[in-house]
Amino acid sequence: MAKNFTKREENYSQWYNDIVQRADLAENSSVRGCMVIKPYGYSIWENMRDVLDKMFKETGHSNAYFPLFIPKSFLSREAEHVEGFAKECAVVTHYRLKADPETHTVVVDPEAKLEEELIVRPTSETIIWDSYKNWIHSYRDLPLLINQWANVVRWEMRTRLFLRTAEFLWQEGHTAHATSQEAIEESERMMNVYADFVENYMAVPVIKGVKSPNERFAGAVETFCIEALMQDGKALQAGTSHFLGQNFAKAFDVKFLDKDNTLQYVWATSWGVSTRLIGALIMAHSDDNGLVLPPKLAPIQVVIVPIYKSPEQLAQISEAAGKIVAELKEKGISVKYDDDDSNRPGWKFNEYEFKGVPVRLVIGPRDLEEGTVEVTRRDTLEKSTMQIAGIAEKVNNLLDAIQKNLFTKALNYRSEMTTKADTWDEFCDILDNKGGFVLAHWDGTTETEVAIKEKTKATIRAIALDSVPEEGKCILTGKPSHKRVIFARSY
RNA sequence: CGGGGUAUAGCGUAGUCCGGCUAUCGCGCCUGCUUUGGGAGCAGGAGGUCGCAGGUUCAAAUCCUGCUACCCCGACCA
């Protein structure tokens, strides 16, 4: 069916790249490691952004915007933070170019050197907390609940479209609270918002948990995370929400007077998801025929393809299609009628399958006579014939069914790919031959976690919030452990 | 940064070892006609500083030297 398309089992990485390319989502740019997000890919991001933005606002947050550049000195205010990001920062050293008459090119003007270098933000904690210092004086100023939609730059050595790029789009929430308790609740709330979004809109099941100390965000006291499992058995961190304690408040000297007139440092959180979610979306559902999109995020939910032999016939079909388009739009369904004559129907069928459009309607002369339409769902590729009467209701139900089916399929897959391991050999065997999440006991030390990573490339993806206490022995050291944690190889 | 590799039309490529005629083929693109229920067919056409700079030679995509860019494996990836 799909020509020249790599199958998942042949080469999973190549399959992923093929999908990104053939679905016209993004491409590599002239700047190493930076991608161009093309209109179709960007419209998926817009849909994600719109849903998340609404969720953030419903939980009391407001949007703001902070500078792209951060004075170099800010990075070093919080020791662990600079340690975490220093090795991947882009640095601005000059502010002017000049023409070089000899080479007819532009060169950096050596006289335009900045007093203090500027860092292109890898994340905005520092520049934001520098502002918060001026915004927060009293307990009445708290909580401060801000989000920003922005781009950030992390100079990654190896990049992959959407999954890891040198520049990416994301949102970062930064909140300030009067008490530790409140800040922890905020971190958990936002982790839950993320889980809600990823499960109910992206149709990707996630594990909610906390990171081990070793995997924590640089400068965080606790990192809450949602972890998803991809079709090749590797884990993907889909979103994180950090409880930052008073670390940044102390680094940027952000204090407030409480009701008892006592000066206190504020408590902080930060949380973010990025265009990496598009990578997760692709890998979670797509198949050997191309992209598969959950209806709730698909830029085009329904495509209608006419089949005709003459202009007169096309006119008749277009009239019937026009009515269907109007009915579907009435229900808030995004629909495209593709009567472009330069491509034949077969070409269009393949094209929209690559692009993951959830439902395809086909109307030809036969349907015109019988008042029917051929309906094909992208997730199962099942075809059926439906009466045009009441089509909007039926399509709407079908979109719901597809959304549910994608989630169920992904959830079943994750269940099959979640395995308990009680011995080291078992643990290694699962990682090498099966993949997926491995539930195993761990003695709780960073040394052991690092040793396991070195031996197997597997890391602790999460300590699940719903994990049940269970006595056991650490998979590597045999020391006592009170619950299982989730190991996996990851992106 | 260490190891390996590649550079020829928008994309993918042949030719390079062993120098020689108008640089090969496919996809895509343009024009026309016929087509249209699963990636159409035919005919015609456009498109190249063979990565850059220098050298050897009657002659360089091909040989030599230098440079640049990119890819893969490692290192790195809170």
Coordinates of C-alpha atoms (C1' of nucleotides) in Angstrom, one line a residue:
Chain A
M1 CA 0.0 0.0 0.0
A2 CA 2.5 2.6 1.1
K3 CA 5.5 2.7 -1.3
N4 CA 9.0 3.5 -0.2
F5 CA 8.0 3.7 3.4
T6 CA 10.2 2.1 6.1
K7 CA 8.4 -0.4 8.3
R8 CA 8.7 -0.1 12.1
E9 CA 10.3 -3.5 12.5
E10 CA 12.9 -2.9 9.8
N11 CA 14.3 0.3 11.3
Y12 CA 12.3 2.2 13.9
S13 CA 14.4 5.4 13.7
Q14 CA 14.1 5.5 9.9
W15 CA 10.4 4.9 10.2
Y16 CA 10.1 7.9 12.5
N17 CA 12.1 10.1 10.2
D18 CA 10.0 9.0 7.2
I19 CA 6.8 9.9 9.0
V20 CA 8.0 13.3 10.0
Q21 CA 9.0 13.9 6.4
R22 CA 6.1 12.3 4.5
A23 CA 3.5 13.8 6.8
D24 CA 5.1 17.2 6.1
L25 CA 5.6 17.9 9.8
A26 CA 9.1 19.3 9.9
E27 CA 12.5 19.3 8.3
N28 CA 16.1 20.0 9.3
S29 CA 17.2 23.5 8.7
S30 CA 20.5 25.0 7.5
V31 CA 21.3 25.5 11.2
R32 CA 22.6 22.3 12.6
G33 CA 20.2 20.8 15.2
C34 CA 17.5 23.3 14.6
M35 CA 14.3 22.3 12.8
V36 CA 11.8 24.0 10.6
I37 CA 8.3 23.2 11.8
K38 CA 6.2 23.1 8.7
P39 CA 2.6 24.3 8.6
Y40 CA 1.0 20.9 9.1
G41 CA 3.3 20.1 12.0
Y42 CA 2.8 23.5 13.5
S43 CA -0.9 23.2 13.4
I44 CA -0.7 20.2 15.6
W45 CA 1.4 22.2 18.0
E46 CA -1.2 25.0 17.9
N47 CA -3.9 22.6 18.8
M48 CA -1.8 21.3 21.8
R49 CA -1.0 24.8 22.8
D50 CA -4.6 25.9 22.7
V51 CA -5.8 23.1 24.9
L52 CA -3.0 23.4 27.4
D53 CA -3.3 27.2 27.6
K54 CA -7.0 26.8 28.5
M55 CA -6.1 24.3 31.2
F56 CA -3.5 26.6 32.6
K57 CA -5.9 29.5 32.8
E58 CA -8.5 27.3 34.3
T59 CA -6.1 26.5 37.1
G60 CA -5.5 30.2 37.8
H61 CA -2.4 30.9 35.7
S62 CA -1.7 34.0 33.5
N63 CA 0.6 34.3 30.6
A64 CA 3.6 36.7 30.5
Y65 CA 6.8 37.0 28.5
F66 CA 10.4 37.3 29.6
P67 CA 13.5 38.0 27.6
L68 CA 15.3 35.5 25.3
F69 CA 18.6 36.6 26.8
I70 CA 19.9 36.0 30.2
P71 CA 23.0 37.8 31.7
K72 CA 25.7 35.3 32.1
S73 CA 26.1 36.0 35.8
F74 CA 22.4 35.0 36.5
L75 CA 23.2 31.4 35.6
S76 CA 25.7 31.0 38.4
R77 CA 23.4 32.3 41.1
E78 CA 22.1 28.8 41.8
A79 CA 24.9 26.3 41.9
E80 CA 23.2 23.1 40.8
H81 CA 21.3 25.0 38.1
V82 CA 24.4 26.3 36.4
E83 CA 26.0 22.8 36.7
G84 CA 23.1 21.3 34.8
F85 CA 23.0 23.7 31.9
A86 CA 26.4 25.2 31.5
K87 CA 27.6 22.7 29.0
E88 CA 24.8 23.3 26.5
C89 CA 24.4 27.1 26.4
A90 CA 24.6 29.4 23.4
V91 CA 26.4 32.6 24.2
V92 CA 26.1 36.1 22.7
T93 CA 29.3 38.0 22.8
H94 CA 28.9 40.9 20.4
Y95 CA 26.1 43.1 19.3
R96 CA 27.2 44.3 15.8
L97 CA 28.6 43.1 12.5
K98 CA 30.5 45.1 9.9
A99 CA 31.2 44.8 6.2
D100 CA 34.7 43.4 5.4
P101 CA 35.7 45.2 2.1
E102 CA 38.3 42.6 1.3
T103 CA 36.1 39.5 1.4
H104 CA 32.8 41.2 0.7
T105 CA 31.3 39.5 3.7
V106 CA 30.1 40.6 7.1
V107 CA 32.3 39.9 10.1
V108 CA 31.9 40.4 13.8
D109 CA 32.9 43.9 14.8
P110 CA 35.6 43.4 17.4
E111 CA 34.7 46.8 18.9
A112 CA 31.2 45.7 19.6
K113 CA 32.0 43.3 22.4
L114 CA 29.4 43.1 25.2
E115 CA 30.5 44.1 28.7
E116 CA 28.7 41.0 30.0
E117 CA 28.0 38.1 27.7
L118 CA 24.3 37.1 27.3
I119 CA 23.1 33.5 27.4
V120 CA 20.3 32.4 25.1
R121 CA 17.9 30.9 27.6
P122 CA 18.0 27.2 28.1
T123 CA 15.1 27.7 30.6
S124 CA 14.0 30.9 32.3
E125 CA 14.1 30.3 36.0
T126 CA 16.9 32.8 36.5
I127 CA 15.6 35.7 34.5
I128 CA 12.1 35.2 35.8
W129 CA 13.2 35.1 39.5
D130 CA 15.2 38.2 38.9
S131 CA 11.8 39.9 38.1
Y132 CA 9.9 38.2 40.8
K133 CA 12.2 39.8 43.3
N134 CA 10.5 43.1 42.4
W135 CA 7.0 41.8 42.2
I136 CA 6.8 40.0 45.5
H137 CA 6.9 41.9 48.8
S138 CA 3.9 40.7 50.8
Y139 CA 1.9 37.5 51.4
R140 CA -0.8 39.4 49.5
D141 CA 1.3 39.1 46.3
L142 CA 1.2 35.3 46.6
P143 CA 0.6 32.9 45.0
L144 CA 2.1 34.3 41.8
L145 CA 1.1 32.0 39.0
I146 CA 2.8 32.7 35.6
N147 CA 3.3 30.8 32.4
Q148 CA 5.1 31.7 29.3
W149 CA 5.1 30.3 25.8
A150 CA 8.6 30.5 24.4
N151 CA 11.5 29.0 22.6
V152 CA 14.6 27.9 24.4
V153 CA 18.0 26.7 23.2
R154 CA 20.0 23.8 24.5
W155 CA 23.1 23.0 22.4
E156 CA 22.6 19.3 22.2
M157 CA 25.3 17.2 20.6
R158 CA 22.9 14.9 18.8
T159 CA 19.5 15.9 17.7
R160 CA 16.3 14.3 16.3
L161 CA 13.3 16.1 14.9
F162 CA 10.9 17.0 17.7
L163 CA 12.5 14.6 20.2
R164 CA 15.7 16.5 20.8
T165 CA 16.5 19.7 19.0
A166 CA 18.9 22.5 19.8
E167 CA 16.0 25.0 19.7
F168 CA 12.5 24.0 20.7
L169 CA 9.2 25.5 21.6
W170 CA 7.6 25.0 25.0
Q171 CA 5.8 26.5 27.8
E172 CA 7.3 27.0 31.2
G173 CA 5.2 27.8 34.3
H174 CA 6.9 29.6 37.2
T175 CA 5.0 30.0 40.4
A176 CA 5.8 31.5 43.8
H177 CA 4.0 30.5 47.0
A178 CA 3.9 31.4 50.7
T179 CA 4.4 27.9 52.0
S180 CA 6.2 24.7 51.1
Q181 CA 2.9 22.8 51.2
E182 CA 1.2 25.1 48.7
A183 CA 4.2 24.8 46.3
I184 CA 4.2 21.1 46.5
E185 CA 0.5 21.0 45.8
E186 CA 1.0 23.3 42.8
S187 CA 3.7 20.9 41.4
E188 CA 1.4 18.0 41.8
R189 CA -1.6 19.9 40.3
M190 CA 0.4 20.7 37.1
M191 CA 1.7 17.2 36.8
N192 CA -2.0 16.1 36.9
V193 CA -2.9 18.7 34.3
Y194 CA -0.1 17.3 32.0
A195 CA -1.3 13.7 32.6
D196 CA -4.9 14.8 31.9
F197 CA -3.8 16.4 28.6
V198 CA -1.5 13.6 27.4
E199 CA -4.0 10.9 28.2
N200 CA -7.2 12.5 27.2
Y201 CA -6.1 14.6 24.2
M202 CA -3.0 12.8 23.0
A203 CA -4.5 9.4 23.9
V204 CA -1.1 8.3 25.4
P205 CA -1.2 6.7 28.8
V206 CA 1.4 7.9 31.3
I207 CA 2.9 6.9 34.6
K208 CA 2.8 9.7 37.2
G209 CA 5.7 9.7 39.5
V210 CA 8.8 11.4 40.9
K211 CA 12.3 11.3 39.6
S212 CA 15.2 9.8 41.6
P213 CA 17.6 12.4 43.0
N214 CA 20.0 11.6 40.1
E215 CA 17.4 12.4 37.4
R216 CA 16.0 15.5 39.1
F217 CA 16.0 18.9 37.4
A218 CA 19.0 21.0 38.2
G219 CA 18.1 23.1 41.2
A220 CA 14.9 21.2 42.1
V221 CA 14.0 19.6 45.5
E222 CA 11.5 17.2 43.9
T223 CA 10.7 16.5 40.2
F224 CA 7.3 15.1 39.4
C225 CA 7.1 13.6 36.0
I226 CA 4.8 11.8 33.5
E227 CA 6.5 9.0 31.6
A228 CA 5.1 7.4 28.4
L229 CA 6.1 4.3 26.5
M230 CA 6.8 4.3 22.8
Q231 CA 6.2 1.5 20.3
D232 CA 9.8 0.4 20.3
G233 CA 9.8 -0.2 24.0
K234 CA 11.7 2.9 25.0
A235 CA 10.4 5.4 27.5
L236 CA 9.8 9.1 26.8
Q237 CA 9.7 11.8 29.5
A238 CA 6.5 13.6 28.4
G239 CA 6.5 16.4 31.0
T240 CA 8.0 17.5 34.3
S241 CA 6.8 19.6 37.2
H242 CA 9.4 20.7 39.7
F243 CA 9.1 21.7 43.4
L244 CA 12.1 24.1 43.7
G245 CA 11.9 24.6 47.4
Q246 CA 13.4 28.0 48.3
N247 CA 16.5 27.5 46.1
F248 CA 15.7 30.2 43.6
A249 CA 14.2 32.5 46.1
K250 CA 17.4 32.4 48.1
A251 CA 19.6 32.8 44.9
F252 CA 17.6 35.8 43.8
D253 CA 16.7 37.1 47.2
V254 CA 12.9 36.9 46.9
K255 CA 11.3 37.5 50.3
F256 CA 7.9 38.5 51.5
L257 CA 6.4 39.6 54.8
D258 CA 3.9 37.1 56.1
K259 CA 0.8 37.8 58.2
D260 CA 2.9 37.8 61.3
N261 CA 5.2 40.5 59.8
T262 CA 8.0 38.0 59.5
L263 CA 10.3 38.1 56.5
Q264 CA 10.3 34.8 54.6
Y265 CA 11.7 33.3 51.4
V266 CA 9.1 32.2 48.9
W267 CA 8.6 28.7 47.7
A268 CA 8.7 27.9 44.0
T269 CA 7.7 25.6 41.3
S270 CA 8.4 25.3 37.6
W271 CA 6.9 23.0 35.0
G272 CA 7.1 22.5 31.3
V273 CA 6.2 20.6 28.2
S274 CA 7.7 21.1 24.8
T275 CA 7.3 20.3 21.1
R276 CA 8.8 16.9 22.1
L277 CA 5.2 16.0 22.8
I278 CA 4.7 15.9 19.0
G279 CA 7.5 13.3 18.9
A280 CA 5.6 11.3 21.5
L281 CA 2.4 11.6 19.6
I282 CA 4.0 10.3 16.4
M283 CA 5.7 7.3 18.1
A284 CA 2.8 6.3 20.2
H285 CA 0.1 5.7 17.6
S286 CA 1.5 5.8 14.1
D287 CA 1.8 2.6 11.9
D288 CA 3.5 1.4 8.8
N289 CA 1.2 3.5 6.6
G290 CA 2.2 6.7 8.2
L291 CA 1.0 9.1 10.9
V292 CA -2.0 8.3 13.1
L293 CA -3.4 11.3 14.9
P294 CA -5.9 11.3 17.8
P295 CA -9.0 13.2 16.6
K296 CA -8.9 15.7 19.4
L297 CA -5.6 17.1 18.1
A298 CA -5.8 16.4 14.4
P299 CA -5.6 19.6 12.3
I300 CA -7.9 18.0 9.8
Q301 CA -10.4 15.5 11.4
V302 CA -12.3 14.6 8.3
V303 CA -11.3 14.7 4.7
I304 CA -13.8 14.3 1.9
V305 CA -12.5 13.0 -1.5
P306 CA -14.8 13.2 -4.6
I307 CA -14.6 10.7 -7.4
Y308 CA -15.9 11.8 -10.8
K309 CA -15.5 11.3 -14.5
S310 CA -16.8 14.7 -15.7
P311 CA -17.1 18.3 -14.6
E312 CA -20.8 17.8 -14.4
Q313 CA -20.5 14.9 -12.1
L314 CA -18.0 16.8 -10.0
A315 CA -20.5 19.6 -9.7
Q316 CA -23.1 17.2 -8.4
I317 CA -20.7 15.6 -6.0
S318 CA -19.5 19.0 -4.7
E319 CA -23.0 20.0 -4.0
A320 CA -23.6 16.9 -1.9
A321 CA -20.2 17.3 -0.2
G322 CA -20.9 20.9 0.5
K323 CA -23.9 19.9 2.6
I324 CA -21.9 17.4 4.5
V325 CA -19.1 19.9 5.1
A326 CA -21.7 22.4 6.5
E327 CA -23.2 19.7 8.8
L328 CA -19.8 18.6 10.1
K329 CA -18.7 22.2 10.8
E330 CA -22.0 22.7 12.6
K331 CA -20.8 20.1 15.1
G332 CA -17.4 21.7 15.4
I333 CA -15.6 19.1 13.3
S334 CA -12.7 20.3 11.2
V335 CA -13.2 19.1 7.7
K336 CA -11.4 19.5 4.4
Y337 CA -13.1 18.9 1.0
D338 CA -10.3 18.0 -1.4
D339 CA -11.5 18.6 -5.0
D340 CA -8.1 19.4 -6.3
D341 CA -8.1 18.0 -9.8
S342 CA -4.3 17.7 -10.1
N343 CA -4.1 14.6 -7.9
R344 CA -6.1 11.4 -8.5
P345 CA -8.2 9.8 -5.7
G346 CA -5.6 7.0 -5.0
W347 CA -2.9 9.6 -4.5
K348 CA -5.1 11.5 -2.1
F349 CA -6.0 8.3 -0.1
N350 CA -2.3 7.7 0.5
E351 CA -1.6 11.3 1.2
Y352 CA -4.2 11.7 3.9
E353 CA -3.1 8.3 5.4
F354 CA 0.5 9.6 5.7
K355 CA -0.9 12.7 7.4
G356 CA -2.9 10.7 9.9
V357 CA -6.3 12.3 9.1
P358 CA -8.7 10.3 11.4
V359 CA -11.7 9.9 9.0
R360 CA -11.9 9.9 5.2
L361 CA -15.2 10.2 3.4
V362 CA -15.4 9.3 -0.3
I363 CA -18.3 10.3 -2.6
G364 CA -18.6 9.0 -6.1
P365 CA -21.3 8.4 -8.7
R366 CA -22.5 5.2 -7.0
D367 CA -22.9 7.0 -3.7
L368 CA -24.7 9.9 -5.3
E369 CA -27.3 7.5 -6.7
E370 CA -27.7 5.7 -3.4
G371 CA -27.4 8.6 -1.0
T372 CA -24.4 7.0 0.7
V373 CA -20.7 7.8 1.4
E374 CA -17.7 5.5 2.0
V375 CA -16.2 6.0 5.4
T376 CA -12.7 4.9 6.3
R377 CA -11.2 5.2 9.7
R378 CA -7.4 5.8 9.9
D379 CA -6.7 3.9 13.1
T380 CA -7.9 0.5 11.8
L381 CA -8.2 1.3 8.1
E382 CA -11.7 -0.2 8.2
K383 CA -14.1 0.9 5.4
S384 CA -17.8 1.0 5.6
T385 CA -20.7 2.6 3.7
M386 CA -23.0 5.0 5.5
Q387 CA -26.2 6.8 4.6
I388 CA -25.6 10.5 4.1
A389 CA -28.7 11.3 6.2
G390 CA -27.5 12.0 9.8
I391 CA -23.8 11.7 8.8
A392 CA -22.5 14.4 11.1
E393 CA -23.8 12.5 14.2
K394 CA -22.2 9.2 12.9
V395 CA -18.9 10.8 12.1
N396 CA -18.8 12.5 15.5
N397 CA -19.4 9.2 17.2
L398 CA -16.7 7.6 15.0
L399 CA -14.2 10.3 16.0
D400 CA -14.9 9.6 19.7
A401 CA -14.5 5.9 19.0
I402 CA -11.1 6.4 17.3
Q403 CA -9.9 8.6 20.2
K404 CA -10.9 5.9 22.7
N405 CA -9.4 3.1 20.6
L406 CA -6.1 4.8 20.3
F407 CA -5.8 5.2 24.1
T408 CA -7.0 1.6 24.7
K409 CA -4.5 0.2 22.2
A410 CA -1.6 2.2 23.8
L411 CA -2.7 1.2 27.3
N412 CA -2.8 -2.5 26.4
Y413 CA 0.6 -2.2 24.8
R414 CA 2.0 -0.6 27.9
S415 CA 0.5 -3.3 30.1
E416 CA 2.1 -6.0 27.9
M417 CA 5.4 -4.2 28.0
T418 CA 5.5 -3.7 31.8
T419 CA 7.4 -6.5 33.4
K420 CA 8.6 -7.3 37.0
A421 CA 12.2 -8.4 37.4
D422 CA 13.5 -10.0 40.6
T423 CA 17.0 -11.0 39.6
W424 CA 19.8 -9.2 37.7
D425 CA 19.8 -11.7 34.9
E426 CA 16.0 -11.4 34.5
F427 CA 16.4 -7.6 34.5
C428 CA 19.0 -7.6 31.7
D429 CA 17.1 -10.2 29.7
I430 CA 14.0 -8.1 29.7
L431 CA 15.8 -4.9 28.7
D432 CA 17.7 -6.7 25.9
N433 CA 15.0 -8.9 24.5
K434 CA 11.7 -7.3 25.3
G435 CA 12.1 -3.6 26.3
G436 CA 9.4 -1.6 28.0
F437 CA 9.0 -0.7 31.6
V438 CA 10.8 -2.9 34.1
L439 CA 9.6 -2.9 37.7
A440 CA 12.4 -3.7 40.0
H441 CA 13.7 -3.1 43.5
W442 CA 16.4 -0.5 44.0
D443 CA 18.4 0.3 47.2
G444 CA 17.7 4.0 46.9
T445 CA 21.3 5.1 46.3
T446 CA 22.6 7.2 43.4
E447 CA 25.7 5.0 43.2
T448 CA 23.5 2.0 42.4
E449 CA 21.4 3.9 39.9
V450 CA 24.5 5.1 38.1
A451 CA 26.0 1.6 38.1
I452 CA 22.8 0.1 36.6
K453 CA 22.8 2.8 33.9
E454 CA 26.4 2.1 33.0
K455 CA 25.8 -1.6 32.8
T456 CA 22.5 -1.6 31.0
K457 CA 21.8 2.0 29.7
A458 CA 18.5 1.8 31.6
T459 CA 17.6 4.6 34.0
I460 CA 14.9 5.0 36.7
R461 CA 12.1 6.7 34.7
A462 CA 9.9 7.2 37.7
I463 CA 9.1 6.2 41.2
A464 CA 5.4 5.8 40.6
L465 CA 3.0 7.7 42.9
D466 CA 0.7 4.8 43.0
S467 CA 3.4 2.2 43.7
V468 CA 2.5 -0.2 46.5
P469 CA 4.9 -0.9 49.4
E470 CA 6.6 -4.2 48.9
E471 CA 9.6 -5.7 50.6
G472 CA 12.4 -6.9 48.3
K473 CA 16.0 -6.8 47.5
C474 CA 17.8 -4.4 45.2
I475 CA 18.3 -5.8 41.7
L476 CA 22.0 -5.0 41.7
T477 CA 23.2 -4.9 45.3
G478 CA 20.7 -7.1 47.1
K479 CA 20.2 -4.5 49.8
P480 CA 16.7 -4.2 51.2
S481 CA 14.1 -2.1 49.3
H482 CA 10.6 -1.2 50.2
K483 CA 9.1 -0.7 46.8
R484 CA 9.7 -1.2 43.1
V485 CA 10.7 1.6 40.8
I486 CA 10.3 1.8 37.0
F487 CA 13.4 1.3 34.9
A488 CA 13.6 1.6 31.1
R489 CA 15.8 2.7 28.3
S490 CA 14.7 6.0 27.2
Y491 CA 14.8 8.8 24.6
Chain B
rC1 C1' 36.7 16.3 21.2
rG2 C1' 38.4 10.6 19.4
rG3 C1' 37.3 6.9 15.3
rG4 C1' 35.0 6.1 10.4
rG5 C1' 32.5 8.1 6.0
rU6 C1' 30.3 11.4 2.4
rA7 C1' 30.0 15.8 -0.9
rU8 C1' 27.5 15.3 -8.7
rA9 C1' 20.1 19.2 -10.8
rG10 C1' 14.9 20.4 -5.6
rC11 C1' 15.6 15.0 -3.6
rG12 C1' 17.9 10.2 -4.3
rU13 C1' 21.9 8.5 -7.4
rA14 C1' 25.7 6.3 -11.8
rG15 C1' 30.4 7.6 -13.3
rU16 C1' 35.9 8.3 -9.5
rC17 C1' 39.8 2.5 -8.6
rC18 C1' 42.1 2.6 -14.4
rG19 C1' 41.8 11.0 -16.6
rG20 C1' 39.2 11.5 -22.8
rC21 C1' 33.1 12.3 -26.8
rU22 C1' 27.1 16.3 -25.2
rA23 C1' 28.0 13.9 -16.9
rU24 C1' 23.8 8.6 -16.0
rC25 C1' 19.2 7.1 -14.2
rG26 C1' 14.8 7.6 -11.0
rC27 C1' 11.5 10.8 -8.3
rG28 C1' 9.9 15.7 -8.5
rC29 C1' 9.0 20.2 -11.7
rC30 C1' 6.7 22.7 -16.5
rU31 C1' 3.4 22.2 -21.2
rG32 C1' -0.4 19.3 -23.8
rC33 C1' -3.8 15.4 -24.4
rU34 C1' -6.1 11.2 -22.4
rU35 C1' -7.4 9.7 -17.3
rU36 C1' -9.9 9.8 -12.0
rG37 C1' -13.7 4.0 -6.6
rG38 C1' -6.0 2.8 -3.7
rG39 C1' 0.3 6.5 -5.3
rA40 C1' -2.2 7.3 -13.8
rG41 C1' -0.4 6.9 -19.2
rC42 C1' 1.8 9.0 -23.4
rA43 C1' 4.5 12.9 -25.8
rG44 C1' 7.4 17.2 -25.4
rG45 C1' 10.4 20.4 -22.1
rA46 C1' 13.3 23.1 -18.2
rG47 C1' 17.0 22.4 -14.6
rG48 C1' 24.5 21.3 -13.3
rU49 C1' 30.4 26.7 -11.0
rC50 C1' 30.5 17.8 -10.3
rG51 C1' 31.4 21.2 -2.0
rC52 C1' 35.6 25.3 -2.1
rA53 C1' 40.7 26.8 -3.4
rG54 C1' 45.2 25.6 -5.6
rG55 C1' 48.3 22.0 -8.4
rU56 C1' 49.6 18.1 -12.3
rU57 C1' 48.2 17.3 -17.5
rC58 C1' 47.1 18.4 -24.4
rA59 C1' 42.7 17.1 -21.4
rA60 C1' 40.2 16.6 -14.4
rA61 C1' 33.7 14.8 -11.5
rU62 C1' 38.0 11.3 -11.9
rC63 C1' 45.0 12.1 -9.9
rC64 C1' 47.7 15.3 -5.9
rU65 C1' 47.6 19.1 -1.7
rG66 C1' 44.9 22.2 1.5
rC67 C1' 40.2 23.8 3.3
rU68 C1' 34.9 23.6 4.4
rA69 C1' 30.4 21.4 5.4
rC70 C1' 27.5 17.4 6.6
rC71 C1' 26.5 12.2 8.2
rC72 C1' 27.4 7.7 11.3
rC73 C1' 29.7 5.4 15.9
rG74 C1' 31.5 7.0 20.7
rA75 C1' 31.8 10.9 24.4
rC76 C1' 27.5 14.3 25.9
rC77 C1' 21.9 14.6 26.6
rA78 C1' 19.0 18.3 34.4

